[in-house]
PDB file of C-alpha atoms in Angstrom:
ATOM      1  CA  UNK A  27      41.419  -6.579   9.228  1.00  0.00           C
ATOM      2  CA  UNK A  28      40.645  -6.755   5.501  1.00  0.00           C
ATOM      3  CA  UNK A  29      37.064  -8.102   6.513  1.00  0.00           C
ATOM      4  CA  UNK A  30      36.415  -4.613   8.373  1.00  0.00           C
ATOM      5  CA  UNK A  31      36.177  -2.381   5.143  1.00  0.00           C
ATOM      6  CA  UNK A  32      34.034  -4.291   4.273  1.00  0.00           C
ATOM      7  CA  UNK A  33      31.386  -4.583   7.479  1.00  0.00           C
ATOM      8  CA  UNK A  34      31.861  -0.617   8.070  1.00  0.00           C
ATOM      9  CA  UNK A  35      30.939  -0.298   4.310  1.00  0.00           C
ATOM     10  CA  UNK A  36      27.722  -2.280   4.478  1.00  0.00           C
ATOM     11  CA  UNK A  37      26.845  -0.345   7.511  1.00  0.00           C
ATOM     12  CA  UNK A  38      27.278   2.490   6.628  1.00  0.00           C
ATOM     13  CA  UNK A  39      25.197   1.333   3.622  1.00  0.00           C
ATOM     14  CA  UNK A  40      22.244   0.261   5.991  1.00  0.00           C
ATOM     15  CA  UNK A  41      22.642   3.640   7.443  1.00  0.00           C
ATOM     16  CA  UNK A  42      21.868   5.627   4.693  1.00  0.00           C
ATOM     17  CA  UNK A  43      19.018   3.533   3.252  1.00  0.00           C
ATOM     18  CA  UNK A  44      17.347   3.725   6.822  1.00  0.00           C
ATOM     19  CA  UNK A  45      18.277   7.422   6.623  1.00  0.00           C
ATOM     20  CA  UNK A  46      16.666   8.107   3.365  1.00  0.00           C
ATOM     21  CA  UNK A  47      13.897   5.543   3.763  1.00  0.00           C
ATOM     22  CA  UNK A  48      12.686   7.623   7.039  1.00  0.00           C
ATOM     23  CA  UNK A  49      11.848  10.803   5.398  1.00  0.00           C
ATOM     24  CA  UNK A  50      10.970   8.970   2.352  1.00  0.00           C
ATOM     25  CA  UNK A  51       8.203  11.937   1.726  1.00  0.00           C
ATOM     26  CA  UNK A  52      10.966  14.790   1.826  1.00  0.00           C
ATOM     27  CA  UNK A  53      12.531  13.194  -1.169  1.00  0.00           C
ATOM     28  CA  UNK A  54       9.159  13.148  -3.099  1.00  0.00           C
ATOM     29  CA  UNK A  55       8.877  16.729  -2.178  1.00  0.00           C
ATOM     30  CA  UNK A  56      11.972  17.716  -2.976  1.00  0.00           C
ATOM     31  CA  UNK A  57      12.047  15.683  -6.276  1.00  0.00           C
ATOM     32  CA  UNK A  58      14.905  13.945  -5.541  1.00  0.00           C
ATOM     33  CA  UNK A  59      14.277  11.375  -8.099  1.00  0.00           C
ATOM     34  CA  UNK A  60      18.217  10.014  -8.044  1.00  0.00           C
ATOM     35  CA  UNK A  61      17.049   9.088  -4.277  1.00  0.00           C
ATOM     36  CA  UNK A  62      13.949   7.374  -4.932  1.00  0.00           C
ATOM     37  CA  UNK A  63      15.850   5.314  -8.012  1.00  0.00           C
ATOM     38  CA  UNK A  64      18.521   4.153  -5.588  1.00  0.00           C
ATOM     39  CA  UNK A  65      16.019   3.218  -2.745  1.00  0.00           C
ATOM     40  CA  UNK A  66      14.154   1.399  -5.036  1.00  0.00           C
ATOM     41  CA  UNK A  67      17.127  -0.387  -6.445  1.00  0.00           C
ATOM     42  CA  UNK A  68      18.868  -1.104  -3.488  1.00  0.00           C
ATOM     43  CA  UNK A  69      16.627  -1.291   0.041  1.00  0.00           C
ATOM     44  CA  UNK A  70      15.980  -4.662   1.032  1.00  0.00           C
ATOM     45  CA  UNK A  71      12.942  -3.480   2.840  1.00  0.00           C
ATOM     46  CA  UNK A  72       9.921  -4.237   0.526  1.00  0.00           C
ATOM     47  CA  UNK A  73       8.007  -1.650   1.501  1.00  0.00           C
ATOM     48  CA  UNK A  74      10.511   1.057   1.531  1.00  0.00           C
ATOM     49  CA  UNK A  75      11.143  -0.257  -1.971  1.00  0.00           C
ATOM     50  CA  UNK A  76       7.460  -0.288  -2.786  1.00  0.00           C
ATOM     51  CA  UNK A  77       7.386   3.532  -1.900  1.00  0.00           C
ATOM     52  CA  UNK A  78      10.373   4.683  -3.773  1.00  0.00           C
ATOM     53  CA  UNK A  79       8.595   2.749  -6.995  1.00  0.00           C
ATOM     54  CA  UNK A  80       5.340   4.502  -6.433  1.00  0.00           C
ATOM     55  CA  UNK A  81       6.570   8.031  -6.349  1.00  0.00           C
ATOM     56  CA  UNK A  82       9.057   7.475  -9.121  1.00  0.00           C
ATOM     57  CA  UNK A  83       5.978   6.257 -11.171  1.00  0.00           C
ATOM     58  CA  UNK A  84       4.062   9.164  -9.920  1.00  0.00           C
ATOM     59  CA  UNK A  85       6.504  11.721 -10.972  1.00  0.00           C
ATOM     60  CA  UNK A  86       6.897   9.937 -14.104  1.00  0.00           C
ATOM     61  CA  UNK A  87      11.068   9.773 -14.402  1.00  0.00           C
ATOM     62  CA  UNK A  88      12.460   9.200 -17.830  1.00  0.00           C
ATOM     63  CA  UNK A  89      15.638   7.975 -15.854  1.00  0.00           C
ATOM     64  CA  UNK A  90      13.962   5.205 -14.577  1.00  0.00           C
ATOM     65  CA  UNK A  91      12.687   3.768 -17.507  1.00  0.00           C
ATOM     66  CA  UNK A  92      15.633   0.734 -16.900  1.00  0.00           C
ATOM     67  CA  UNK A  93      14.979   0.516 -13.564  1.00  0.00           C
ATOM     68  CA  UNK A  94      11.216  -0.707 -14.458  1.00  0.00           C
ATOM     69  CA  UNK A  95      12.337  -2.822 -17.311  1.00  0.00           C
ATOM     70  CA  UNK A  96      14.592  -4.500 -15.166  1.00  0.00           C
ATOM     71  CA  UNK A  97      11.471  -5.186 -12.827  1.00  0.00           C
ATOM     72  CA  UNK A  98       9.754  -6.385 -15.473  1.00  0.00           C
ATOM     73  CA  UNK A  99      11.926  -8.464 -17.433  1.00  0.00           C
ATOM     74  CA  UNK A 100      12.658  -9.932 -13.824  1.00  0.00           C
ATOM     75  CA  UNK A 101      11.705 -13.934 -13.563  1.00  0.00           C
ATOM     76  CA  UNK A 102       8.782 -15.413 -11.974  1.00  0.00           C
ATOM     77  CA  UNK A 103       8.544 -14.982  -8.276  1.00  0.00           C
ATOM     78  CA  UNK A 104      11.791 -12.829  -8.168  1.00  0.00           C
ATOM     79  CA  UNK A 105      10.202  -9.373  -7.881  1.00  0.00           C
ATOM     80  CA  UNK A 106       6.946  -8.568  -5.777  1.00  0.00           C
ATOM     81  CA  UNK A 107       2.971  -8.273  -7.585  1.00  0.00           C
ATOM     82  CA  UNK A 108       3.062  -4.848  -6.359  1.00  0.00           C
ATOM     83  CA  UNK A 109       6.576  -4.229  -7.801  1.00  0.00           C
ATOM     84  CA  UNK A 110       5.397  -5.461 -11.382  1.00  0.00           C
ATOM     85  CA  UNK A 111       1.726  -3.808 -11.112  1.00  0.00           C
ATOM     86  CA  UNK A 112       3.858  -0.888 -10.374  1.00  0.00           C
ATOM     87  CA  UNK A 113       6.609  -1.291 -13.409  1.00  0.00           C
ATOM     88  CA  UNK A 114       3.797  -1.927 -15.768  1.00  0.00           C
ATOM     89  CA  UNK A 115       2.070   1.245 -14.577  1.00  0.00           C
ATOM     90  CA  UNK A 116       4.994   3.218 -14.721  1.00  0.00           C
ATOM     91  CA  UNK A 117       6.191   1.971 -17.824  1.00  0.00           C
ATOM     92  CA  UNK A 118       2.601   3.002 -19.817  1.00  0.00           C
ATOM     93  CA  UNK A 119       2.929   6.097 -18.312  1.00  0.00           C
ATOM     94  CA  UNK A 120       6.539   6.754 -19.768  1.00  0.00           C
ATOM     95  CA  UNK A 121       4.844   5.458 -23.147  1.00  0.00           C
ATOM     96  CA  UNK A 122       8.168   3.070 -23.095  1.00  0.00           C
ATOM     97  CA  UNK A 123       8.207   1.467 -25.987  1.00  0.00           C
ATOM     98  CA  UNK A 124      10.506  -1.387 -25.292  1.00  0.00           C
ATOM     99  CA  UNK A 125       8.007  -2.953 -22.467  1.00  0.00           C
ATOM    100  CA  UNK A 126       5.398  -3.994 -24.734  1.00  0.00           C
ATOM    101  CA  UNK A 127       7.354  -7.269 -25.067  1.00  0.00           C
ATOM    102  CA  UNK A 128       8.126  -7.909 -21.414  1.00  0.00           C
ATOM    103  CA  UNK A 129       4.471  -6.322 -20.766  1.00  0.00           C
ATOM    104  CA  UNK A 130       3.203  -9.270 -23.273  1.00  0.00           C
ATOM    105  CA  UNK A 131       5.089 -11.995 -20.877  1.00  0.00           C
ATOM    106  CA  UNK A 132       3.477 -10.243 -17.495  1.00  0.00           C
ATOM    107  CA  UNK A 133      -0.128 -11.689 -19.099  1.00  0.00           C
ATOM    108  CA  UNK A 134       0.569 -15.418 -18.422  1.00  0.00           C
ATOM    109  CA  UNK A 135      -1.726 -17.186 -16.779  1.00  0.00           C
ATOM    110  CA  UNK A 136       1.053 -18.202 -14.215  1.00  0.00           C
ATOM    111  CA  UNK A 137       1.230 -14.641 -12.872  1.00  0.00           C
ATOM    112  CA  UNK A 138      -0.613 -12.961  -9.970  1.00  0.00           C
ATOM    113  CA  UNK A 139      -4.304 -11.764 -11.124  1.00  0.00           C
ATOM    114  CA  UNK A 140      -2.874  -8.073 -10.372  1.00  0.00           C
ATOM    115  CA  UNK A 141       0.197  -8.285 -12.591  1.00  0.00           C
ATOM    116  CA  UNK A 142      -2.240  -9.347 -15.016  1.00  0.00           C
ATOM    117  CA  UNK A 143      -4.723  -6.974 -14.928  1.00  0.00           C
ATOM    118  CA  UNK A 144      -1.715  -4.010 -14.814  1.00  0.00           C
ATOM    119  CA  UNK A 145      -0.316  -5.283 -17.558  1.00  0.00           C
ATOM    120  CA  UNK A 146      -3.132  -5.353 -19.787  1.00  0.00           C
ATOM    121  CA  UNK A 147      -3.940  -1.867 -18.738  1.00  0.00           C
ATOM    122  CA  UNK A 148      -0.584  -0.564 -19.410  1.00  0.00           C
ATOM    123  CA  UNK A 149      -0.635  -2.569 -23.111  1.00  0.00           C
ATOM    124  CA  UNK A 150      -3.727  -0.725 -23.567  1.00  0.00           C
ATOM    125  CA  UNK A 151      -2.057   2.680 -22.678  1.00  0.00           C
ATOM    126  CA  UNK A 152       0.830   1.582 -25.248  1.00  0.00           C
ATOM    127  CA  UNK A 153      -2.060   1.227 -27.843  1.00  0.00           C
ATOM    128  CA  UNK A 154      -0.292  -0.372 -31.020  1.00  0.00           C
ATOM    129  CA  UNK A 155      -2.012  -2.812 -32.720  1.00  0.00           C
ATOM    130  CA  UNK A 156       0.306  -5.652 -31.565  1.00  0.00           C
ATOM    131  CA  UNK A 157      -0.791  -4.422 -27.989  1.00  0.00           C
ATOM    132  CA  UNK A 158      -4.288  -4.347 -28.628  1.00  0.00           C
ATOM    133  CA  UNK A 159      -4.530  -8.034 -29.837  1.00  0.00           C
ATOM    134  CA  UNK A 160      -2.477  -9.318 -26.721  1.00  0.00           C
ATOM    135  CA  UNK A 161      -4.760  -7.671 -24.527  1.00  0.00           C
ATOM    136  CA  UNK A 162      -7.640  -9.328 -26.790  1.00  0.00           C
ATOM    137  CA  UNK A 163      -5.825 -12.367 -26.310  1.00  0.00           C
ATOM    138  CA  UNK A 164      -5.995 -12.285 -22.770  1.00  0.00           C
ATOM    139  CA  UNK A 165      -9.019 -11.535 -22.167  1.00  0.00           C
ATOM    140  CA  UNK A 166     -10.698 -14.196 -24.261  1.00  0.00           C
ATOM    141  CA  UNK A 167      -8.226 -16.338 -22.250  1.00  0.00           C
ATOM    142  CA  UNK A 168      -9.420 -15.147 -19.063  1.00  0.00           C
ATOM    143  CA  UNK A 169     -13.240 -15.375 -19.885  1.00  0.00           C
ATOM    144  CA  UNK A 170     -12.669 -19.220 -20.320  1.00  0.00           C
ATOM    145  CA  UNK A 171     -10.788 -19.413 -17.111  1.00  0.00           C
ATOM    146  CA  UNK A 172     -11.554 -16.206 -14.662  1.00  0.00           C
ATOM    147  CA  UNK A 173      -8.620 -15.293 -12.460  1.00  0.00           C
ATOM    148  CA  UNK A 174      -9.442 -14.795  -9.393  1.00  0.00           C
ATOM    149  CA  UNK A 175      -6.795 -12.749  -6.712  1.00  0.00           C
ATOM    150  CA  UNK A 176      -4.859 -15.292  -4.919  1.00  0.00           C
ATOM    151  CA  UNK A 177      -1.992 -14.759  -1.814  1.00  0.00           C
ATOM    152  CA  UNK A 178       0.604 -13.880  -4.516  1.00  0.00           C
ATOM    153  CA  UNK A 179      -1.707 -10.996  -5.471  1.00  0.00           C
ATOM    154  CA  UNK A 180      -0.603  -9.668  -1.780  1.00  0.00           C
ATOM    155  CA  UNK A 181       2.490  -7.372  -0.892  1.00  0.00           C
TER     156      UNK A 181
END
């Protein structure tokens, strides 16, 4: 019996993120950004995920600031384009300070063409110095060698 806890518990688990990931737009109207942080955190469903990100970004939540540096600080292949394009986004528009680093690392040439490209958008947005010159960087780096969208530039 001490395995049962713990199926109930995941189910009921399942349950709510189905639950919450239905009316997914009630939550965004309602503002309910402690919702949207958890679904993005914790739904296994990428696009369910996807959406929570968006709309957090959208509303621009200070409280998710370490949600999207998690994202971004994420390795290689361990978190979605989309997610990153969206952390980067969301990070410029929080004007977070601390992603300029991780934002930096999102510019390899080893990353999707999109996590590129919303990276050096959201380093631009940042607009230090520092930022500026990555960007630069980048860019000269890219004219040599265009990137071109690929099938990890896809959901």
């Amino acid at each position: 019996m001490a395995g049962f806890p713990s199926l109930r518990g995941r189910l009921e688990r399942r349950l709510k993120i189905t639950l919450a990931g239905s009316d997914l737009e009630a939550l965004v109207r309602k503002r309910d950004r402690r919702r949207l942080r958890w679904l993005g955190k914790t739904s296994p469903d990428p696009i369910l995920r996807f959406r929570a990100l968006r709309a957090l970004s959208e509303l621009i939540d200070p409280q998710s600031e370490d949600l999207f540096l998690s994202i971004v600080h994420a390795p290689a292949g361990e978190v979605t384009a989309i997610e990153l394009s969206i952390a980067a986004q969301a990070l410029a528009r929080l004007v977070s300070r601390q992603a300029a680093s991780p934002l930096v690392r999102l510019l390899e040439p080893s990353r999707p063409t999109a996590v590129n490209l919303a990276a050096a958008r959201a380093l631009a947005s940042l607009g230090s110095a520092n930022d500026w010159a990555a960007v630069r960087r980048w860019v000269k780096r890219s004219s040599q060698h265009p990137p071109f969208p690929d099938g990890r530039d896809l959901l």
